[in-house]
């Protein structure tokens, strides 16, 4: 096994990730969708409703390859899944799940990122977990890079789609009006926001696979049904992204990605900027209104549609869900719970946390001349003690801890120019990843504690 110091060094080595976003891919996905629809009809099942008009991303937004460090990908994964509620302990399973991949990514001889020898050797039952979770990390890294080109003056928030939608639509339990109408939904909602301007909402469905070739087309066809479920405003006016990450593609990792254009804006009057107010659960019927043609009545189908009178509420739901994710990433239960409704899981984050696996916001570090507040996790990496730290810039942390979401957004926008200097830090001996939302993830070696000789006596 590699020395821990070498592992940490390789985590910030930038590698190219191959991007497949072409008209040929769009055609192959359309064929895969048509094949699936035919099989469903032959089995007596209804074909899925899919997002129309999927196409390649513009060359100005993403090229044939994009450079990332493994640590950036793991930061994206950890930040996105911190509210996943994988267990009552929640500290290790949810918060630090991304660390299990810190030796899974490496570079190929062609300078492309690929699975390392360790990453290629999971047990069979674990491959599905690995492909799904790394698929999330790479999908978000690529999607955010593209959206920053599309909306250069905006910040990008990643919101778990289930968390955001649960505040308006019952997805599980006795309150579900039609269970078959809420099964399909995107994995994440990306919000591109800038204080004082309407937010842009982009549903994202992401897949991952160890298979090669056409299976990615099948995955993207399935993802097209997921993103079709959410519409902000009129039907088919919401931009979407679908991705499939091929972990064993032609000797390197390949991210297959398509999009559908649209507006997706959340227009609202200035007095509706009230994300500081507590959110209430609504009970919106889960349907989408498709306009009729040639004088026909509108058609109502399954899905989630945000209509104009719900714009201010939905913007507040997205902003508060994003704030909950940031507070969860810094380690607090109560500060996270304040941003969630009962249906979104408030009780889970208010509940007791076992001392061995819980996390608390109990540590701060100065990195690159800025102070970050958060939580840490100390463990052994190939026999060497290391510390992983996740947190948020101190002033942004103070705003969110005290419930000031709108002020957090204003302050985060003004701090954008300072992030670059933090990324060039020289006062932290290890990998550092800083996102524009102010969140940071860092790791470093720790000195070994003095060892005491112990005598063992046979019982």
Coordinates of C-alpha atoms in Angstrom, one line a residue:
X1 CA 0.0 0.0 0.0
X2 CA 1.1 3.5 -0.7
X3 CA 2.4 5.7 2.1
X4 CA -0.3 8.1 3.4
X5 CA 1.8 11.1 2.4
X6 CA 1.8 9.9 -1.2
X7 CA -1.9 9.2 -1.1
X8 CA -2.6 12.8 0.0
X9 CA -0.3 14.2 -2.7
X10 CA -2.1 12.2 -5.4
X11 CA -5.5 13.5 -4.2
X12 CA -4.7 16.9 -5.6
X13 CA -3.1 15.8 -8.8
X14 CA -5.2 17.1 -11.6
X15 CA -6.3 14.6 -14.3
X16 CA -8.4 15.0 -17.4
X17 CA -11.8 13.4 -17.3
X18 CA -13.1 12.4 -20.8
X19 CA -16.5 13.9 -21.7
X20 CA -18.9 12.4 -24.2
X21 CA -21.5 14.9 -25.2
X22 CA -22.3 14.6 -28.9
X23 CA -25.2 14.3 -31.3
X24 CA -24.2 10.7 -31.8
X25 CA -24.7 10.1 -28.1
X26 CA -28.1 11.8 -28.2
X27 CA -29.2 9.6 -31.1
X28 CA -28.0 6.4 -29.3
X29 CA -30.0 7.4 -26.2
X30 CA -33.1 8.1 -28.3
X31 CA -32.7 4.6 -29.8
X32 CA -32.3 3.1 -26.3
X33 CA -35.5 4.9 -25.2
X34 CA -37.4 3.6 -28.2
X35 CA -36.3 0.1 -27.6
X36 CA -37.4 0.3 -23.9
X37 CA -40.8 1.8 -25.0
X38 CA -41.4 -1.1 -27.4
X39 CA -40.5 -3.7 -24.7
X40 CA -42.9 -2.0 -22.3
X41 CA -45.8 -2.1 -24.8
X42 CA -45.1 -5.7 -25.6
X43 CA -45.3 -6.5 -21.8
X44 CA -48.5 -4.5 -21.5
X45 CA -46.9 -1.7 -19.6
X46 CA -47.2 2.0 -20.3
X47 CA -44.1 3.6 -21.9
X48 CA -42.3 6.1 -19.7
X49 CA -42.7 9.8 -20.4
X50 CA -39.3 11.3 -21.2
X51 CA -37.7 14.7 -21.5
X52 CA -37.9 15.7 -25.2
X53 CA -35.1 17.4 -27.0
X54 CA -32.0 16.0 -25.2
X55 CA -28.9 17.1 -27.0
X56 CA -25.2 17.7 -26.6
X57 CA -23.9 20.4 -24.4
X58 CA -22.6 23.5 -26.2
X59 CA -18.8 23.4 -26.8
X60 CA -18.5 26.6 -24.9
X61 CA -19.7 24.9 -21.7
X62 CA -17.8 21.6 -21.8
X63 CA -15.1 20.3 -24.1
X64 CA -13.9 16.8 -24.9
X65 CA -12.2 16.6 -21.5
X66 CA -12.3 18.5 -18.2
X67 CA -9.5 18.6 -15.5
X68 CA -10.4 17.7 -11.9
X69 CA -8.5 16.5 -8.9
X70 CA -9.8 13.4 -7.1
X71 CA -10.3 15.5 -4.0
X72 CA -12.6 17.9 -5.9
X73 CA -14.8 14.9 -7.0
X74 CA -14.9 13.6 -3.4
X75 CA -15.8 17.0 -2.0
X76 CA -18.7 17.2 -4.5
X77 CA -19.9 13.8 -3.4
X78 CA -19.6 14.4 0.3
X79 CA -21.3 17.8 0.1
X80 CA -24.2 16.4 -1.9
X81 CA -25.0 13.3 0.2
X82 CA -24.7 14.7 3.7
X83 CA -28.5 14.7 4.2
X84 CA -29.0 11.2 2.9
X85 CA -30.0 9.8 6.3
X86 CA -28.2 6.5 5.9
X87 CA -28.3 5.7 9.6
X88 CA -29.0 6.9 13.1
X89 CA -25.3 7.4 13.9
X90 CA -25.1 9.7 10.8
X91 CA -21.6 10.9 11.5
X92 CA -19.5 8.3 9.7
X93 CA -22.1 6.8 7.3
X94 CA -23.4 10.1 5.9
X95 CA -20.8 12.7 6.6
X96 CA -17.6 10.9 5.7
X97 CA -18.7 8.2 3.3
X98 CA -16.8 9.9 0.5
X99 CA -13.4 9.2 2.2
X100 CA -13.7 5.5 1.4
X101 CA -12.7 6.5 -2.2
X102 CA -9.6 8.4 -1.3
X103 CA -7.5 5.7 -2.9
X104 CA -9.9 4.7 -5.6
X105 CA -9.0 7.2 -8.3
X106 CA -5.7 7.5 -10.1
X107 CA -4.3 8.6 -13.5
X108 CA -3.8 6.5 -16.6
X109 CA -0.7 6.7 -18.8
X110 CA -2.6 9.0 -21.1
X111 CA -3.1 11.5 -18.3
X112 CA -6.8 10.7 -17.9
X113 CA -8.4 9.9 -14.6
X114 CA -9.2 6.2 -14.0
X115 CA -9.9 3.8 -11.3
X116 CA -6.8 2.8 -9.3
X117 CA -5.8 -0.7 -8.6
X118 CA -7.7 -0.5 -5.3
X119 CA -10.7 1.0 -7.0
X120 CA -10.8 -1.8 -9.5
X121 CA -11.1 -4.4 -6.8
X122 CA -14.4 -4.0 -4.9
X123 CA -16.4 -7.1 -4.0
X124 CA -19.2 -7.8 -6.4
X125 CA -22.0 -6.6 -4.2
X126 CA -20.2 -3.3 -3.6
X127 CA -19.7 -2.4 -7.3
X128 CA -23.2 -1.0 -7.5
X129 CA -22.6 1.3 -4.5
X130 CA -19.2 2.4 -5.9
X131 CA -20.6 3.2 -9.4
X132 CA -23.6 5.0 -8.0
X133 CA -21.6 7.2 -5.6
X134 CA -18.7 8.0 -7.8
X135 CA -21.3 8.7 -10.5
X136 CA -22.8 11.4 -8.3
X137 CA -19.3 12.9 -7.7
X138 CA -18.4 13.1 -11.3
X139 CA -21.8 14.2 -12.5
X140 CA -21.9 17.1 -10.1
X141 CA -18.3 18.1 -10.9
X142 CA -19.1 18.2 -14.6
X143 CA -22.5 19.8 -14.2
X144 CA -21.2 22.6 -12.0
X145 CA -18.4 23.3 -14.4
X146 CA -20.8 23.6 -17.3
X147 CA -23.3 25.8 -15.4
X148 CA -20.6 28.2 -14.3
X149 CA -19.9 28.8 -17.9
X150 CA -23.7 29.2 -18.6
X151 CA -24.3 31.5 -15.6
X152 CA -20.9 33.1 -14.9
X153 CA -22.1 35.6 -12.2
X154 CA -24.1 33.0 -10.3
X155 CA -23.3 30.5 -7.5
X156 CA -24.4 26.9 -7.8
X157 CA -26.2 25.2 -5.0
X158 CA -26.7 21.4 -5.0
X159 CA -30.0 20.3 -3.4
X160 CA -31.1 16.7 -2.9
X161 CA -34.2 16.5 -5.0
X162 CA -36.0 14.4 -2.4
X163 CA -35.4 16.9 0.3
X164 CA -36.7 19.8 -1.8
X165 CA -39.7 18.0 -3.2
X166 CA -40.8 16.5 0.1
X167 CA -41.7 19.9 1.4
X168 CA -44.4 20.3 -1.2
X169 CA -45.3 16.7 -2.2
X170 CA -45.7 13.7 0.0
X171 CA -43.2 11.1 -1.4
X172 CA -43.6 8.4 1.3
X173 CA -46.0 7.3 3.9
X174 CA -49.8 7.6 4.3
X175 CA -50.0 11.1 2.8
X176 CA -49.0 9.9 -0.7
X177 CA -52.0 10.5 -2.9
X178 CA -50.9 8.3 -5.8
X179 CA -47.8 6.2 -5.2
X180 CA -47.3 5.4 -8.8
X181 CA -47.2 9.2 -9.6
X182 CA -44.2 10.1 -7.4
X183 CA -41.8 7.2 -8.1
X184 CA -39.8 8.9 -10.8
X185 CA -37.9 12.1 -9.9
X186 CA -34.4 13.6 -10.5
X187 CA -31.5 13.0 -8.1
X188 CA -30.6 16.6 -7.5
X189 CA -31.9 20.1 -8.2
X190 CA -29.1 22.5 -9.1
X191 CA -30.0 26.1 -8.3
X192 CA -28.0 28.9 -10.0
X193 CA -28.5 32.0 -7.9
X194 CA -27.4 35.5 -7.5
X195 CA -28.8 37.9 -4.9
X196 CA -31.4 40.2 -6.4
X197 CA -32.0 38.1 -9.5
X198 CA -34.3 35.1 -10.2
X199 CA -32.8 31.7 -9.6
X200 CA -32.4 29.2 -12.3
X201 CA -33.4 25.6 -11.5
X202 CA -31.9 22.6 -13.3
X203 CA -33.0 19.1 -12.5
X204 CA -30.1 16.5 -12.7
X205 CA -30.3 12.7 -12.9
X206 CA -27.0 10.9 -12.6
X207 CA -26.0 7.3 -13.1
X208 CA -22.8 5.3 -12.9
X209 CA -21.7 2.0 -14.3
X210 CA -18.8 -0.5 -14.5
X211 CA -20.3 -1.8 -17.7
X212 CA -18.9 -0.7 -21.1
X213 CA -20.5 0.5 -24.3
X214 CA -24.2 0.8 -24.8
X215 CA -25.3 0.4 -21.1
X216 CA -24.6 4.1 -20.6
X217 CA -27.2 4.8 -23.3
X218 CA -29.8 2.7 -21.4
X219 CA -29.0 4.6 -18.2
X220 CA -29.4 8.0 -19.9
X221 CA -32.7 6.9 -21.4
X222 CA -33.9 6.0 -17.9
X223 CA -32.5 9.3 -16.5
X224 CA -34.5 11.2 -19.2
X225 CA -37.7 10.0 -17.5
X226 CA -36.5 11.1 -14.1
X227 CA -35.8 14.7 -15.1
X228 CA -39.1 14.9 -17.1
X229 CA -40.9 14.6 -13.7
X230 CA -40.0 18.2 -12.5
X231 CA -41.2 21.4 -14.2
X232 CA -40.7 24.9 -12.9
X233 CA -43.4 27.0 -14.6
X234 CA -45.0 25.9 -17.9
X235 CA -44.4 22.4 -19.1
X236 CA -41.1 21.7 -20.9
X237 CA -39.6 25.1 -20.1
X238 CA -37.1 23.8 -17.5
X239 CA -33.5 23.0 -18.5
X240 CA -32.2 19.6 -17.5
X241 CA -29.0 17.5 -17.3
X242 CA -28.6 13.8 -17.5
X243 CA -25.3 12.0 -16.9
X244 CA -23.9 8.4 -16.9
X245 CA -20.3 7.9 -15.6
X246 CA -18.6 5.0 -17.2
X247 CA -15.9 3.9 -14.8
X248 CA -14.1 1.5 -17.1
X249 CA -14.5 3.2 -20.4
X250 CA -11.6 2.7 -22.8
X251 CA -9.0 2.8 -20.0
X252 CA -10.3 5.9 -18.3
X253 CA -13.4 7.4 -16.7
X254 CA -15.9 8.8 -19.2
X255 CA -18.8 11.1 -18.3
X256 CA -21.6 10.8 -20.8
X257 CA -23.8 13.9 -20.5
X258 CA -26.8 15.5 -22.4
X259 CA -29.0 18.4 -21.7
X260 CA -32.3 19.9 -22.7
X261 CA -32.4 23.7 -22.9
X262 CA -35.0 25.9 -21.1
X263 CA -35.5 28.9 -18.8
X264 CA -36.3 27.4 -15.4
X265 CA -36.4 30.8 -13.7
X266 CA -38.1 31.5 -10.4
X267 CA -39.3 35.1 -11.0
X268 CA -40.7 36.8 -7.9
X269 CA -41.2 40.3 -6.4
X270 CA -38.4 41.7 -4.2
X271 CA -40.5 41.3 -1.0
X272 CA -40.6 37.5 -1.6
X273 CA -36.9 37.2 -0.7
X274 CA -37.8 35.6 2.6
X275 CA -35.6 32.4 2.9
X276 CA -35.0 33.3 6.6
X277 CA -38.7 32.4 7.4
X278 CA -39.5 28.9 8.5
X279 CA -40.8 26.7 5.7
X280 CA -44.2 25.0 5.9
X281 CA -45.0 21.6 4.3
X282 CA -47.6 21.9 1.5
X283 CA -49.7 19.2 0.0
X284 CA -49.5 19.8 -3.8
X285 CA -51.1 17.3 -6.0
X286 CA -48.4 15.5 -8.0
X287 CA -49.3 16.3 -11.6
X288 CA -48.0 18.2 -14.5
X289 CA -50.2 20.2 -16.9
X290 CA -49.4 19.6 -20.6
X291 CA -51.1 22.1 -22.9
X292 CA -53.5 20.7 -25.4
X293 CA -53.0 21.1 -29.1
X294 CA -55.6 22.1 -31.8
X295 CA -58.1 23.2 -29.3
X296 CA -57.9 20.1 -27.1
X297 CA -58.0 20.3 -23.3
X298 CA -54.8 20.2 -21.3
X299 CA -53.5 16.8 -20.3
X300 CA -52.6 16.1 -16.7
X301 CA -49.8 13.6 -16.1
X302 CA -47.7 12.4 -13.2
X303 CA -44.9 14.6 -11.9
X304 CA -44.1 17.8 -9.9
X305 CA -44.9 21.2 -11.4
X306 CA -44.2 24.5 -9.6
X307 CA -46.8 27.0 -10.7
X308 CA -46.4 30.8 -10.5
X309 CA -48.2 31.2 -7.2
X310 CA -45.8 28.7 -5.7
X311 CA -42.6 30.4 -7.0
X312 CA -41.7 32.3 -3.7
X313 CA -42.4 29.2 -1.6
X314 CA -40.3 27.0 -3.9
X315 CA -37.4 29.4 -3.9
X316 CA -37.5 29.4 -0.1
X317 CA -37.6 25.6 -0.1
X318 CA -34.5 25.4 -2.3
X319 CA -32.6 28.1 -0.4
X320 CA -33.3 26.5 3.0
X321 CA -32.6 22.9 1.8
X322 CA -29.2 24.2 0.5
X323 CA -28.6 25.9 3.9
X324 CA -29.4 22.6 5.6
X325 CA -26.9 20.8 3.4
X326 CA -24.2 23.3 4.3
X327 CA -24.9 23.1 8.0
X328 CA -24.9 19.3 7.8
X329 CA -21.5 19.5 6.1
X330 CA -20.1 21.5 9.0
X331 CA -21.3 18.9 11.5
X332 CA -24.3 20.2 13.5
X333 CA -27.6 18.5 14.1
X334 CA -29.7 21.3 15.6
X335 CA -28.4 24.0 13.1
X336 CA -29.3 21.6 10.3
X337 CA -32.7 20.8 11.6
X338 CA -33.8 24.4 11.8
X339 CA -33.9 24.5 8.0
X340 CA -35.9 21.3 7.5
X341 CA -39.6 20.6 7.8
X342 CA -41.0 17.6 9.6
X343 CA -41.5 15.8 6.3
X344 CA -38.0 16.6 5.2
X345 CA -36.5 14.9 8.3
X346 CA -36.2 17.6 10.9
X347 CA -36.6 15.0 13.7
X348 CA -33.7 12.9 12.4
X349 CA -31.2 15.8 12.8
X350 CA -32.6 16.9 16.1
X351 CA -32.3 13.5 17.6
X352 CA -29.6 11.9 19.8
X353 CA -26.3 11.2 18.1
X354 CA -24.1 8.4 19.4
X355 CA -20.9 9.7 20.7
X356 CA -18.8 7.3 18.7
X357 CA -20.2 8.3 15.3
X358 CA -21.8 11.7 15.8
X359 CA -20.3 15.0 14.6
X360 CA -20.4 18.4 16.1
X361 CA -19.3 21.9 14.9
X362 CA -16.4 22.0 17.4
X363 CA -13.3 23.0 15.5
X364 CA -11.9 25.9 13.4
X365 CA -8.9 26.1 11.2
X366 CA -7.2 29.1 9.4
X367 CA -6.4 28.2 5.8
X368 CA -5.1 30.6 3.3
X369 CA -5.7 33.6 5.6
X370 CA -9.4 32.7 6.2
X371 CA -11.0 31.0 9.1
X372 CA -13.3 28.0 8.6
X373 CA -15.6 26.4 11.2
X374 CA -16.6 22.8 11.1
X375 CA -15.9 19.3 12.2
X376 CA -13.1 16.8 11.8
X377 CA -12.6 13.1 11.7
X378 CA -9.3 11.4 12.7
X379 CA -8.5 8.0 11.3
X380 CA -5.7 5.8 10.1
X381 CA -4.8 5.8 6.4
X382 CA -2.5 2.8 5.6
X383 CA -1.4 2.9 9.2
X384 CA -0.8 6.6 9.5
X385 CA -3.0 9.0 11.5
X386 CA -4.7 11.6 9.3
X387 CA -7.3 14.3 10.0
X388 CA -10.1 15.1 7.6
X389 CA -11.8 18.5 8.1
X390 CA -15.0 19.8 6.6
X391 CA -16.4 23.3 7.2
X392 CA -17.6 26.6 6.1
X393 CA -16.0 30.1 6.0
X394 CA -16.6 31.6 9.5
X395 CA -18.7 34.6 8.6
X396 CA -20.9 32.5 6.4
X397 CA -21.2 29.9 9.1
X398 CA -22.3 32.5 11.6
X399 CA -25.1 33.7 9.2
X400 CA -26.4 30.2 8.7
X401 CA -26.1 29.1 12.3
X402 CA -28.3 32.1 13.2
X403 CA -30.9 31.5 10.5
X404 CA -29.8 34.3 8.2
X405 CA -30.0 32.6 4.8
X406 CA -30.4 35.8 2.7
X407 CA -27.4 37.4 4.4
X408 CA -25.4 34.3 3.8
X409 CA -26.2 34.6 0.1
X410 CA -25.2 38.2 -0.1
X411 CA -21.9 37.5 1.8
X412 CA -21.1 34.4 -0.3
X413 CA -21.4 36.5 -3.4
X414 CA -18.9 39.1 -2.2
X415 CA -16.4 36.5 -1.0
X416 CA -16.1 34.9 -4.5
X417 CA -12.9 36.9 -5.3
X418 CA -11.1 35.6 -2.2
X419 CA -11.5 31.8 -2.8
X420 CA -8.7 31.7 -5.4
X421 CA -6.1 32.8 -2.8
X422 CA -7.3 30.1 -0.4
X423 CA -6.9 27.5 -3.0
X424 CA -3.3 28.5 -3.3
X425 CA -2.8 28.0 0.4
X426 CA 0.6 27.1 1.8
X427 CA -0.3 26.8 5.5
X428 CA -2.1 23.4 5.3
X429 CA 0.0 20.4 4.6
X430 CA -2.4 18.3 2.6
X431 CA -5.2 18.4 0.0
X432 CA -7.7 21.3 0.1
X433 CA -10.9 21.7 -1.9
X434 CA -12.9 24.9 -1.7
X435 CA -16.3 25.4 -3.3
X436 CA -17.8 28.7 -4.2
X437 CA -20.6 28.1 -1.6
X438 CA -17.8 28.6 1.0
X439 CA -17.6 25.0 2.0
X440 CA -14.1 23.4 2.4
X441 CA -12.8 19.9 2.7
X442 CA -9.2 19.3 3.7
X443 CA -7.0 16.4 4.9
X444 CA -3.5 16.2 6.4
X445 CA -1.2 14.0 8.3
X446 CA -1.1 14.0 12.1
X447 CA 1.9 13.4 14.3
X448 CA 1.8 10.0 16.0
X449 CA 1.0 10.1 19.7
X450 CA 3.7 8.8 22.1
X451 CA 3.4 5.0 22.5
X452 CA 3.4 3.3 25.9
X453 CA 4.7 -0.2 26.3
X454 CA 2.0 -2.5 27.6
X455 CA 2.4 -6.0 29.0
X456 CA -0.1 -8.7 28.1
X457 CA -0.9 -11.3 30.7
X458 CA -2.6 -14.6 29.8
X459 CA -6.0 -15.0 31.3

